[in-house]
Amino acid sequence: MALLEIRNVTRCFGDFTAVDNVSISIEAGEFFTLLGPSGCGKTTLLRMIAGFDLPDAGQILLDGKDMFGTPPEKRPIHTVFQSYALFPHMTVADNIAFPLKMAGTTPDEISSRVREALDDVRLANFGNRFPQELSGGQKQRVAFARGLVNRPRLLLLDEPLGALDAKLREEMQIELINLQKERGVTFVFITHAQNEALALSHRIAVMNQGKVEQLDEPSRIYGFPRNRFVADFIGKISIMNAQVLEAAPAHLKLSVAGLGEVTSPTKENVKMGDTGVLAIRPEQVRISHHAEEVELKNHFIGKVQGFLYVGDVTTYIVELPNGARIEALLPNSAPGRAKFFEAGDPVAVSWRHDAGTFLND
Amino acid sequence: MIKGDNKANRIAKWLVSGPPLLFLLVFFVAPSLIMLFTSLRFPGEFGGLAPIAAPAGAVHGEYGLTLETYQFFFSDILYAEIFLKSFAVAAASTLICLIMAYPLALLIARSEKRFRNLMVLLVVLPFASNFLIRIYAWMIILGPESVFSHFINAVLGAFGVAPVTLLFSSFAVLVGMVYVHLPFMVLPLYTNLEKHDPALLDAAQDLGANAWQRFWRVTWPLSLPGVFSGSALVFIPVLGMFAVPDILGGTGDILIGNLIKDQFLGTRDWPFGSTLSIMLTLAVLAITGLAAWLARPAAIPEK
Amino acid sequence: MRRSNIWLWSAAALAYAFLYIPLLIVVVYSFNDSKLNAEWVGFTLSWYVALFNNQEMLTAARNSLIIAVSASFLATLLGTMAGLAIHRYKLKFLPVLVFTPVAMPEILLGVALLLFFLQVLNLTLGMVSIIIAHTTFCIGFVAIIVRARLQGMDESIFEAARDLGASPWQTFRLITLPLIMPAVVAGALMSFTLSIDDFVITFFTKGVGEPILPIQIYTMIKVAVTPEVNAISTLLMLLTLTLIIIAAKLDSGILRREAK
């Protein structure tokens, strides 16, 4: 039995459907992420799991029990808020002790558990400080400690890293993974940052306009986006209009308008004559000066339109004869060299037959 | 708001809002309605009110409800004059307050952050002294024997002008009104000016605006909401004020407030006093509406 | 900028002088050994001595204190409730009722309450009617302060409490109440000052019984000005100044342990 089961949940605010018939089941011990742009319904879904909001239709079950009539304080689910929501009039230790006190834990037990929790987040000497005397990262760790101290069945994390600067965020990501592994608590994490989702999660549900667009492991979400929204939202991708010429069990043969034929990995529910786009990641595209050098069957010729040097890699934008643009990513392995191609250079772009995805319209 | 606690919520809602609601219904709404009702009655023979129903055996006298007091109000030009004068005093006080408060508010808003609270406190602090004392202070300053009066008359004398009495005059009333209400103008102005982005002025300067143009084209239009709310906060209380003219004014400086006060504590004509109060209420409502309309978000290009 | 600052500074200095010189004069003359508020004759404390021998004045001060304490207690209780209710629930009627008495000229509330007490309640005007009247207009001030504080707070704090296992009542007792306490105290002190200060509404609802401080001062000003007025004024200023300092101390003490 899944730990948390969301069954056909719908939530409307007036005419606006924030969450539209969503079903997700989350296993115990999982690091699960709800990913989507702001307004996609991920926060509303999180609030319904926590108990701050109730579904208009559908059910939310924890350990098989419908949570509908259970107020937030009675759910074995805790939340780490985006703003941390630390109580400003309590010390760090009192903040962490709060859920234990509410649960009626004995004072002795409370003090030992609080000490433990402070140690776990490397804040052993900060127990008597007030939240406003802490840095952003420290506040963050107190919020984690407070959410975990009472050993909830589920910890909800509402964009908890959003307020931190880039460097600190990376540190906290690693800390978060370790914390989750050590405690074995199930995490439901929400974020709009795709790289964060890819880095942290066991599974990701990509949400858009109240619906789940794709639910999968990070590598499959990235590698095989199910539709254009997911492809666009996660990472960079180049897109060319295409039509299916042949849908074989092992591969698809596509005709790219005005350019020619290519092969791409097969996909469910695609049949001959379907129109759509061929989507391909920049790092899967190779780029060479002459078409003769290309060994791969999937290749087109084009002209370098421009490039972006960002240090570790350079992205080249290549314009194809039909007007489509394709991006190619090249690592800058030669020190001090920013580019291998100049704008205006005629080039050939190519990719393996198992790269790229066909997306139906 | 947590959606789940519907029932408990409803109980809590009434527990929290019930007592103040009830108190204000009884001691604010009911009295206001009584005042309206009183304005429609006849005055009693010896002050107060005549009964609504004629007592048994009464042969003459006036009973029941009437609009007579309203007719009376509109029939005598004297009352219209007093209302107009009150409006004029309120307008003048508001304008003087604005002229005095604006530079002060601007200075506070442009001072270093750590000084701002202290500077605001210094504006509010005189308010902590008793209202009557603040008026009384001007009795001393404007009194015929005061240093200030002597100085003014010496200056006037040098120009060959006959000496003047400052106390118990319209001038004294105006000074008192401004003194008592000045912080009401400073605070909303400051609250507004403090929010202005200093980069706007840099941008204006960068684009070629001189100091005056920067004020007139940038600061002033952006501060209009503060100007309107400050003006309402000064204008409305001045309109109903009776203590300042009562203490600092002469016999000719009667305003609406004094007129109302006299009906209740002098001539004891309750219905007419109520009518005057209703007219004052209407004036206040009109002013509030005007201020709200002027300061409406659509009228001011804010942000 | 630099040059306009000089203009601003002089205008502001004038405004500050305008605010403070009159009060300073009152204080100075309270120590002047002359019956007239004109020439400086010499230092004396005799006006204070006279004040403390003035039985009626002492009774008035006691009455005013009783009124201010009772009215500020009631207003703080009801105003805190109103502030909480207005912030938390979507109410249409209550905000109008709470904020109108603050916004309208005091004389209107005075007149309305006078008529109400005499006609409807048949109440003999006196301490009780004054306490009720003061409570009515102080509720709004307390509610404004409490609501402002609630508006400045992060709503998720209250959700966090529920999330971590606190019932609605525990959330109120352990989180909401401690957090709005500075505003409640500020509201109480403000109500106290407003009440002890109020002349207009007191004037209408006082009746003919007990002496009340502002009325007593008014009578002295109107009938026979003696420097005793300066003395009582100085003492009152001292009282409110002390209250403000206490409020500031309390507030900064609590502020130090607070977010933002």
mmCIF file of N, CA, C and O in Angstrom, chain C residues 64-146:
data_model
loop_
_atom_site.group_PDB
_atom_site.id
_atom_site.type_symbol
_atom_site.label_atom_id
_atom_site.label_comp_id
_atom_site.label_asym_id
_atom_site.label_seq_id
_atom_site.Cartn_x
_atom_site.Cartn_y
_atom_site.Cartn_z
ATOM 1 N N SER C 64 -10.676 60.964 37.047
ATOM 2 C CA SER C 64 -10.175 60.788 35.682
ATOM 3 C C SER C 64 -9.351 59.516 35.562
ATOM 4 O O SER C 64 -9.413 58.814 34.552
ATOM 5 N N LEU C 65 -8.585 59.221 36.611
ATOM 6 C CA LEU C 65 -7.783 58.001 36.602
ATOM 7 C C LEU C 65 -8.683 56.767 36.562
ATOM 8 O O LEU C 65 -8.445 55.834 35.787
ATOM 9 N N ILE C 66 -9.728 56.789 37.407
ATOM 10 C CA ILE C 66 -10.660 55.649 37.427
ATOM 11 C C ILE C 66 -11.274 55.469 36.046
ATOM 12 O O ILE C 66 -11.328 54.361 35.497
ATOM 13 N N ILE C 67 -11.705 56.575 35.450
ATOM 14 C CA ILE C 67 -12.326 56.509 34.122
ATOM 15 C C ILE C 67 -11.327 55.977 33.099
ATOM 16 O O ILE C 67 -11.637 55.064 32.330
ATOM 17 N N ALA C 68 -10.111 56.525 33.124
ATOM 18 C CA ALA C 68 -9.125 56.133 32.115
ATOM 19 C C ALA C 68 -8.763 54.658 32.247
ATOM 20 O O ALA C 68 -8.658 53.939 31.247
ATOM 21 N N VAL C 69 -8.597 54.188 33.475
ATOM 22 C CA VAL C 69 -8.242 52.778 33.676
ATOM 23 C C VAL C 69 -9.386 51.876 33.196
ATOM 24 O O VAL C 69 -9.170 50.932 32.434
ATOM 25 N N SER C 70 -10.619 52.212 33.614
ATOM 26 C CA SER C 70 -11.753 51.361 33.220
ATOM 27 C C SER C 70 -11.958 51.395 31.710
ATOM 28 O O SER C 70 -12.113 50.347 31.074
ATOM 29 N N ALA C 71 -11.960 52.593 31.146
ATOM 30 C CA ALA C 71 -12.239 52.712 29.709
ATOM 31 C C ALA C 71 -11.138 52.039 28.899
ATOM 32 O O ALA C 71 -11.415 51.345 27.916
ATOM 33 N N SER C 72 -9.868 52.208 29.319
ATOM 34 C CA SER C 72 -8.803 51.604 28.515
ATOM 35 C C SER C 72 -8.837 50.085 28.654
ATOM 36 O O SER C 72 -8.538 49.373 27.692
ATOM 37 N N PHE C 73 -9.239 49.591 29.833
ATOM 38 C CA PHE C 73 -9.362 48.144 29.983
ATOM 39 C C PHE C 73 -10.429 47.603 29.027
ATOM 40 O O PHE C 73 -10.187 46.671 28.257
ATOM 41 N N LEU C 74 -11.630 48.210 29.082
ATOM 42 C CA LEU C 74 -12.721 47.761 28.209
ATOM 43 C C LEU C 74 -12.362 47.895 26.738
ATOM 44 O O LEU C 74 -12.566 46.979 25.936
ATOM 45 N N ALA C 75 -11.786 49.056 26.405
ATOM 46 C CA ALA C 75 -11.477 49.317 24.994
ATOM 47 C C ALA C 75 -10.399 48.367 24.489
ATOM 48 O O ALA C 75 -10.438 47.923 23.344
ATOM 49 N N THR C 76 -9.431 48.041 25.355
ATOM 50 C CA THR C 76 -8.363 47.133 24.933
ATOM 51 C C THR C 76 -8.932 45.746 24.663
ATOM 52 O O THR C 76 -8.621 45.108 23.659
ATOM 53 N N LEU C 77 -9.796 45.299 25.568
ATOM 54 C CA LEU C 77 -10.426 43.983 25.409
ATOM 55 C C LEU C 77 -11.234 43.937 24.114
ATOM 56 O O LEU C 77 -11.015 43.090 23.246
ATOM 57 N N LEU C 78 -12.156 44.891 23.973
ATOM 58 C CA LEU C 78 -13.053 44.874 22.810
ATOM 59 C C LEU C 78 -12.297 45.217 21.529
ATOM 60 O O LEU C 78 -12.556 44.635 20.479
ATOM 61 N N GLY C 79 -11.358 46.155 21.632
ATOM 62 C CA GLY C 79 -10.613 46.570 20.444
ATOM 63 C C GLY C 79 -9.702 45.473 19.929
ATOM 64 O O GLY C 79 -9.545 45.307 18.712
ATOM 65 N N THR C 80 -9.090 44.703 20.838
ATOM 66 C CA THR C 80 -8.243 43.587 20.414
ATOM 67 C C THR C 80 -9.095 42.554 19.680
ATOM 68 O O THR C 80 -8.710 42.050 18.617
ATOM 69 N N MET C 81 -10.264 42.261 20.270
ATOM 70 C CA MET C 81 -11.174 41.323 19.604
ATOM 71 C C MET C 81 -11.541 41.842 18.213
ATOM 72 O O MET C 81 -11.512 41.097 17.228
ATOM 73 N N ALA C 82 -11.880 43.130 18.158
ATOM 74 C CA ALA C 82 -12.299 43.707 16.872
ATOM 75 C C ALA C 82 -11.156 43.642 15.864
ATOM 76 O O ALA C 82 -11.359 43.268 14.710
ATOM 77 N N GLY C 83 -9.936 43.975 16.300
ATOM 78 C CA GLY C 83 -8.780 43.936 15.409
ATOM 79 C C GLY C 83 -8.553 42.535 14.862
ATOM 80 O O GLY C 83 -8.322 42.340 13.665
ATOM 81 N N LEU C 84 -8.627 41.548 15.761
ATOM 82 C CA LEU C 84 -8.461 40.151 15.349
ATOM 83 C C LEU C 84 -9.552 39.746 14.367
ATOM 84 O O LEU C 84 -9.277 39.150 13.324
ATOM 85 N N ALA C 85 -10.796 40.094 14.711
ATOM 86 C CA ALA C 85 -11.932 39.689 13.876
ATOM 87 C C ALA C 85 -11.828 40.316 12.490
ATOM 88 O O ALA C 85 -12.028 39.647 11.480
ATOM 89 N N ILE C 86 -11.485 41.608 12.453
ATOM 90 C CA ILE C 86 -11.430 42.294 11.165
ATOM 91 C C ILE C 86 -10.307 41.727 10.310
ATOM 92 O O ILE C 86 -10.442 41.556 9.103
ATOM 93 N N HIS C 87 -9.189 41.395 10.949
ATOM 94 C CA HIS C 87 -8.069 40.847 10.180
ATOM 95 C C HIS C 87 -8.383 39.445 9.663
ATOM 96 O O HIS C 87 -8.064 39.104 8.538
ATOM 97 N N ARG C 88 -9.001 38.646 10.507
ATOM 98 C CA ARG C 88 -9.111 37.233 10.180
ATOM 99 C C ARG C 88 -10.322 36.881 9.341
ATOM 100 O O ARG C 88 -10.276 36.008 8.500
ATOM 101 N N TYR C 89 -11.452 37.564 9.609
ATOM 102 C CA TYR C 89 -12.677 37.178 8.912
ATOM 103 C C TYR C 89 -13.072 38.286 7.948
ATOM 104 O O TYR C 89 -12.809 39.455 8.185
ATOM 105 N N LYS C 90 -13.746 37.873 6.896
ATOM 106 C CA LYS C 90 -14.216 38.884 5.947
ATOM 107 C C LYS C 90 -15.516 39.459 6.474
ATOM 108 O O LYS C 90 -16.586 38.920 6.236
ATOM 109 N N LEU C 91 -15.408 40.561 7.206
ATOM 110 C CA LEU C 91 -16.603 41.154 7.787
ATOM 111 C C LEU C 91 -16.843 42.487 7.102
ATOM 112 O O LEU C 91 -15.913 43.226 6.829
ATOM 113 N N LYS C 92 -18.113 42.785 6.839
ATOM 114 C CA LYS C 92 -18.410 44.041 6.160
ATOM 115 C C LYS C 92 -18.805 45.124 7.149
ATOM 116 O O LYS C 92 -18.434 46.270 7.020
ATOM 117 N N PHE C 93 -19.566 44.698 8.147
ATOM 118 C CA PHE C 93 -20.214 45.645 9.026
ATOM 119 C C PHE C 93 -19.272 46.135 10.135
ATOM 120 O O PHE C 93 -19.185 47.331 10.397
ATOM 121 N N LEU C 94 -18.565 45.187 10.742
ATOM 122 C CA LEU C 94 -17.747 45.524 11.903
ATOM 123 C C LEU C 94 -16.697 46.613 11.640
ATOM 124 O O LEU C 94 -16.582 47.551 12.432
ATOM 125 N N PRO C 95 -15.937 46.526 10.528
ATOM 126 C CA PRO C 95 -14.946 47.585 10.294
ATOM 127 C C PRO C 95 -15.573 48.980 10.252
ATOM 128 O O PRO C 95 -15.014 49.932 10.798
ATOM 129 N N VAL C 96 -16.743 49.100 9.639
ATOM 130 C CA VAL C 96 -17.413 50.399 9.570
ATOM 131 C C VAL C 96 -17.723 50.883 10.984
ATOM 132 O O VAL C 96 -17.451 52.032 11.347
ATOM 133 N N LEU C 97 -18.277 49.997 11.803
ATOM 134 C CA LEU C 97 -18.642 50.368 13.172
ATOM 135 C C LEU C 97 -17.421 50.736 13.997
ATOM 136 O O LEU C 97 -17.466 51.609 14.846
ATOM 137 N N VAL C 98 -16.326 50.023 13.774
ATOM 138 C CA VAL C 98 -15.139 50.230 14.598
ATOM 139 C C VAL C 98 -14.408 51.507 14.204
ATOM 140 O O VAL C 98 -13.965 52.271 15.059
ATOM 141 N N PHE C 99 -14.298 51.754 12.896
ATOM 142 C CA PHE C 99 -13.445 52.861 12.463
ATOM 143 C C PHE C 99 -14.168 54.209 12.334
ATOM 144 O O PHE C 99 -13.533 55.249 12.375
ATOM 145 N N THR C 100 -15.503 54.192 12.174
ATOM 146 C CA THR C 100 -16.212 55.464 12.026
ATOM 147 C C THR C 100 -16.055 56.382 13.245
ATOM 148 O O THR C 100 -15.784 57.568 13.082
ATOM 149 N N PRO C 101 -16.230 55.861 14.481
ATOM 150 C CA PRO C 101 -16.093 56.785 15.618
ATOM 151 C C PRO C 101 -14.717 57.436 15.688
ATOM 152 O O PRO C 101 -14.573 58.523 16.242
ATOM 153 N N VAL C 102 -13.700 56.795 15.115
ATOM 154 C CA VAL C 102 -12.360 57.389 15.109
ATOM 155 C C VAL C 102 -12.294 58.529 14.100
ATOM 156 O O VAL C 102 -11.652 59.542 14.324
ATOM 157 N N ALA C 103 -13.012 58.344 12.968
ATOM 158 C CA ALA C 103 -12.858 59.276 11.853
ATOM 159 C C ALA C 103 -13.754 60.501 11.964
ATOM 160 O O ALA C 103 -13.472 61.523 11.363
ATOM 161 N N MET C 104 -14.861 60.406 12.716
ATOM 162 C CA MET C 104 -15.769 61.554 12.685
ATOM 163 C C MET C 104 -15.464 62.557 13.796
ATOM 164 O O MET C 104 -14.784 62.222 14.763
ATOM 165 N N PRO C 105 -15.919 63.803 13.625
ATOM 166 C CA PRO C 105 -15.659 64.793 14.671
ATOM 167 C C PRO C 105 -16.228 64.303 16.003
ATOM 168 O O PRO C 105 -17.326 63.772 16.061
ATOM 169 N N GLU C 106 -15.442 64.496 17.048
ATOM 170 C CA GLU C 106 -15.827 63.990 18.368
ATOM 171 C C GLU C 106 -17.181 64.515 18.829
ATOM 172 O O GLU C 106 -17.925 63.817 19.499
ATOM 173 N N ILE C 107 -17.486 65.739 18.445
ATOM 174 C CA ILE C 107 -18.696 66.376 18.961
ATOM 175 C C ILE C 107 -19.937 65.555 18.593
ATOM 176 O O ILE C 107 -20.887 65.463 19.366
ATOM 177 N N LEU C 108 -19.899 64.890 17.426
ATOM 178 C CA LEU C 108 -21.060 64.118 16.988
ATOM 179 C C LEU C 108 -21.302 62.927 17.911
ATOM 180 O O LEU C 108 -22.441 62.649 18.299
ATOM 181 N N LEU C 109 -20.234 62.238 18.277
ATOM 182 C CA LEU C 109 -20.378 61.111 19.192
ATOM 183 C C LEU C 109 -20.849 61.606 20.551
ATOM 184 O O LEU C 109 -21.708 61.003 21.201
ATOM 185 N N GLY C 110 -20.317 62.762 20.972
ATOM 186 C CA GLY C 110 -20.725 63.347 22.250
ATOM 187 C C GLY C 110 -22.213 63.633 22.274
ATOM 188 O O GLY C 110 -22.919 63.238 23.214
ATOM 189 N N VAL C 111 -22.702 64.287 21.232
ATOM 190 C CA VAL C 111 -24.123 64.641 21.153
ATOM 191 C C VAL C 111 -24.981 63.379 21.129
ATOM 192 O O VAL C 111 -25.954 63.244 21.892
ATOM 193 N N ALA C 112 -24.611 62.418 20.271
ATOM 194 C CA ALA C 112 -25.409 61.209 20.127
ATOM 195 C C ALA C 112 -25.490 60.449 21.453
ATOM 196 O O ALA C 112 -26.564 60.005 21.864
ATOM 197 N N LEU C 113 -24.354 60.340 22.133
ATOM 198 C CA LEU C 113 -24.355 59.604 23.395
ATOM 199 C C LEU C 113 -25.132 60.343 24.475
ATOM 200 O O LEU C 113 -25.831 59.731 25.273
ATOM 201 N N LEU C 114 -25.031 61.671 24.482
ATOM 202 C CA LEU C 114 -25.790 62.464 25.451
ATOM 203 C C LEU C 114 -27.284 62.177 25.314
ATOM 204 O O LEU C 114 -27.972 61.866 26.284
ATOM 205 N N LEU C 115 -27.773 62.256 24.058
ATOM 206 C CA LEU C 115 -29.194 62.018 23.812
ATOM 207 C C LEU C 115 -29.582 60.592 24.187
ATOM 208 O O LEU C 115 -30.633 60.340 24.765
ATOM 209 N N PHE C 116 -28.696 59.656 23.842
ATOM 210 C CA PHE C 116 -28.967 58.242 24.095
ATOM 211 C C PHE C 116 -29.048 57.958 25.594
ATOM 212 O O PHE C 116 -29.990 57.343 26.077
ATOM 213 N N PHE C 117 -28.072 58.460 26.338
ATOM 214 C CA PHE C 117 -28.046 58.197 27.773
ATOM 215 C C PHE C 117 -29.273 58.775 28.455
ATOM 216 O O PHE C 117 -29.884 58.146 29.309
ATOM 217 N N LEU C 118 -29.648 59.994 28.058
ATOM 218 C CA LEU C 118 -30.745 60.662 28.745
ATOM 219 C C LEU C 118 -32.098 60.099 28.333
ATOM 220 O O LEU C 118 -32.974 59.892 29.154
ATOM 221 N N GLN C 119 -32.256 59.837 27.012
ATOM 222 C CA GLN C 119 -33.579 59.418 26.545
ATOM 223 C C GLN C 119 -33.821 57.935 26.705
ATOM 224 O O GLN C 119 -34.870 57.513 27.148
ATOM 225 N N VAL C 120 -32.874 57.124 26.275
ATOM 226 C CA VAL C 120 -33.109 55.691 26.194
ATOM 227 C C VAL C 120 -32.745 54.979 27.485
ATOM 228 O O VAL C 120 -33.523 54.204 28.025
ATOM 229 N N LEU C 121 -31.557 55.254 27.979
ATOM 230 C CA LEU C 121 -31.114 54.519 29.166
ATOM 231 C C LEU C 121 -31.613 55.157 30.452
ATOM 232 O O LEU C 121 -31.570 54.549 31.505
ATOM 233 N N ASN C 122 -32.102 56.419 30.355
ATOM 234 C CA ASN C 122 -32.480 57.140 31.552
ATOM 235 C C ASN C 122 -31.377 57.144 32.585
ATOM 236 O O ASN C 122 -31.606 57.090 33.780
ATOM 237 N N LEU C 123 -30.162 57.164 32.051
ATOM 238 C CA LEU C 123 -28.987 57.063 32.901
ATOM 239 C C LEU C 123 -28.646 58.450 33.425
ATOM 240 O O LEU C 123 -28.665 59.416 32.687
ATOM 241 N N THR C 124 -28.364 58.542 34.701
ATOM 242 C CA THR C 124 -27.853 59.798 35.222
ATOM 243 C C THR C 124 -26.425 59.914 34.743
ATOM 244 O O THR C 124 -25.637 58.992 34.896
ATOM 245 N N LEU C 125 -26.118 61.043 34.097
ATOM 246 C CA LEU C 125 -24.777 61.180 33.556
ATOM 247 C C LEU C 125 -23.776 61.229 34.688
ATOM 248 O O LEU C 125 -24.026 61.774 35.746
ATOM 249 N N GLY C 126 -22.640 60.626 34.457
ATOM 250 C CA GLY C 126 -21.593 60.618 35.474
ATOM 251 C C GLY C 126 -20.484 59.715 35.020
ATOM 252 O O GLY C 126 -20.264 59.556 33.816
ATOM 253 N N MET C 127 -19.822 59.123 35.983
ATOM 254 C CA MET C 127 -18.656 58.295 35.669
ATOM 255 C C MET C 127 -18.974 57.190 34.666
ATOM 256 O O MET C 127 -18.219 56.956 33.724
ATOM 257 N N VAL C 128 -20.111 56.498 34.889
ATOM 258 C CA VAL C 128 -20.431 55.350 34.040
ATOM 259 C C VAL C 128 -20.611 55.794 32.589
ATOM 260 O O VAL C 128 -20.064 55.186 31.665
ATOM 261 N N SER C 129 -21.365 56.859 32.402
ATOM 262 C CA SER C 129 -21.608 57.307 31.027
ATOM 263 C C SER C 129 -20.298 57.743 30.365
ATOM 264 O O SER C 129 -20.079 57.499 29.187
ATOM 265 N N ILE C 130 -19.403 58.355 31.136
ATOM 266 C CA ILE C 130 -18.116 58.780 30.551
ATOM 267 C C ILE C 130 -17.283 57.563 30.170
ATOM 268 O O ILE C 130 -16.680 57.516 29.090
ATOM 269 N N ILE C 131 -17.281 56.553 31.049
ATOM 270 C CA ILE C 131 -16.493 55.344 30.746
ATOM 271 C C ILE C 131 -16.989 54.703 29.449
ATOM 272 O O ILE C 131 -16.196 54.345 28.573
ATOM 273 N N ILE C 132 -18.321 54.593 29.337
ATOM 274 C CA ILE C 132 -18.884 53.990 28.115
ATOM 275 C C ILE C 132 -18.493 54.818 26.886
ATOM 276 O O ILE C 132 -18.052 54.283 25.871
ATOM 277 N N ALA C 133 -18.637 56.145 27.013
ATOM 278 C CA ALA C 133 -18.341 57.017 25.874
ATOM 279 C C ALA C 133 -16.880 56.890 25.457
ATOM 280 O O ALA C 133 -16.564 56.761 24.273
ATOM 281 N N HIS C 134 -15.970 56.895 26.441
ATOM 282 C CA HIS C 134 -14.544 56.790 26.118
ATOM 283 C C HIS C 134 -14.232 55.442 25.479
ATOM 284 O O HIS C 134 -13.453 55.362 24.528
ATOM 285 N N THR C 135 -14.854 54.376 26.023
ATOM 286 C CA THR C 135 -14.622 53.046 25.442
ATOM 287 C C THR C 135 -15.018 53.044 23.974
ATOM 288 O O THR C 135 -14.291 52.525 23.125
ATOM 289 N N THR C 136 -16.163 53.658 23.671
ATOM 290 C CA THR C 136 -16.677 53.647 22.301
ATOM 291 C C THR C 136 -15.664 54.191 21.302
ATOM 292 O O THR C 136 -15.455 53.610 20.249
ATOM 293 N N PHE C 137 -15.010 55.314 21.638
ATOM 294 C CA PHE C 137 -14.083 55.837 20.619
ATOM 295 C C PHE C 137 -12.681 55.242 20.719
ATOM 296 O O PHE C 137 -11.923 55.278 19.750
ATOM 297 N N CYS C 138 -12.355 54.643 21.882
ATOM 298 C CA CYS C 138 -11.013 54.040 22.001
ATOM 299 C C CYS C 138 -10.918 52.681 21.311
ATOM 300 O O CYS C 138 -9.837 52.275 20.882
ATOM 301 N N ILE C 139 -12.051 51.967 21.207
ATOM 302 C CA ILE C 139 -12.045 50.635 20.570
ATOM 303 C C ILE C 139 -11.364 50.706 19.201
ATOM 304 O O ILE C 139 -10.516 49.894 18.868
ATOM 305 N N GLY C 140 -11.739 51.717 18.427
ATOM 306 C CA GLY C 140 -11.210 51.856 17.072
ATOM 307 C C GLY C 140 -9.695 51.995 17.061
ATOM 308 O O GLY C 140 -9.021 51.373 16.240
ATOM 309 N N PHE C 141 -9.145 52.804 17.986
ATOM 310 C CA PHE C 141 -7.697 53.002 18.013
ATOM 311 C C PHE C 141 -6.979 51.699 18.329
ATOM 312 O O PHE C 141 -5.981 51.354 17.697
ATOM 313 N N VAL C 142 -7.495 50.963 19.335
ATOM 314 C CA VAL C 142 -6.868 49.682 19.680
ATOM 315 C C VAL C 142 -6.939 48.730 18.482
ATOM 316 O O VAL C 142 -5.950 48.095 18.118
ATOM 317 N N ALA C 143 -8.123 48.677 17.862
ATOM 318 C CA ALA C 143 -8.313 47.757 16.730
ATOM 319 C C ALA C 143 -7.343 48.088 15.603
ATOM 320 O O ALA C 143 -6.758 47.188 14.990
ATOM 321 N N ILE C 144 -7.125 49.386 15.341
ATOM 322 C CA ILE C 144 -6.208 49.788 14.263
ATOM 323 C C ILE C 144 -4.794 49.288 14.564
ATOM 324 O O ILE C 144 -4.123 48.708 13.705
ATOM 325 N N ILE C 145 -4.355 49.477 15.805
ATOM 326 C CA ILE C 145 -2.988 49.076 16.162
ATOM 327 C C ILE C 145 -2.829 47.562 16.080
ATOM 328 O O ILE C 145 -1.862 47.045 15.518
ATOM 329 N N VAL C 146 -3.817 46.835 16.628
ATOM 330 C CA VAL C 146 -3.731 45.369 16.636
ATOM 331 C C VAL C 146 -3.769 44.831 15.208
ATOM 332 O O VAL C 146 -2.994 43.956 14.825
#
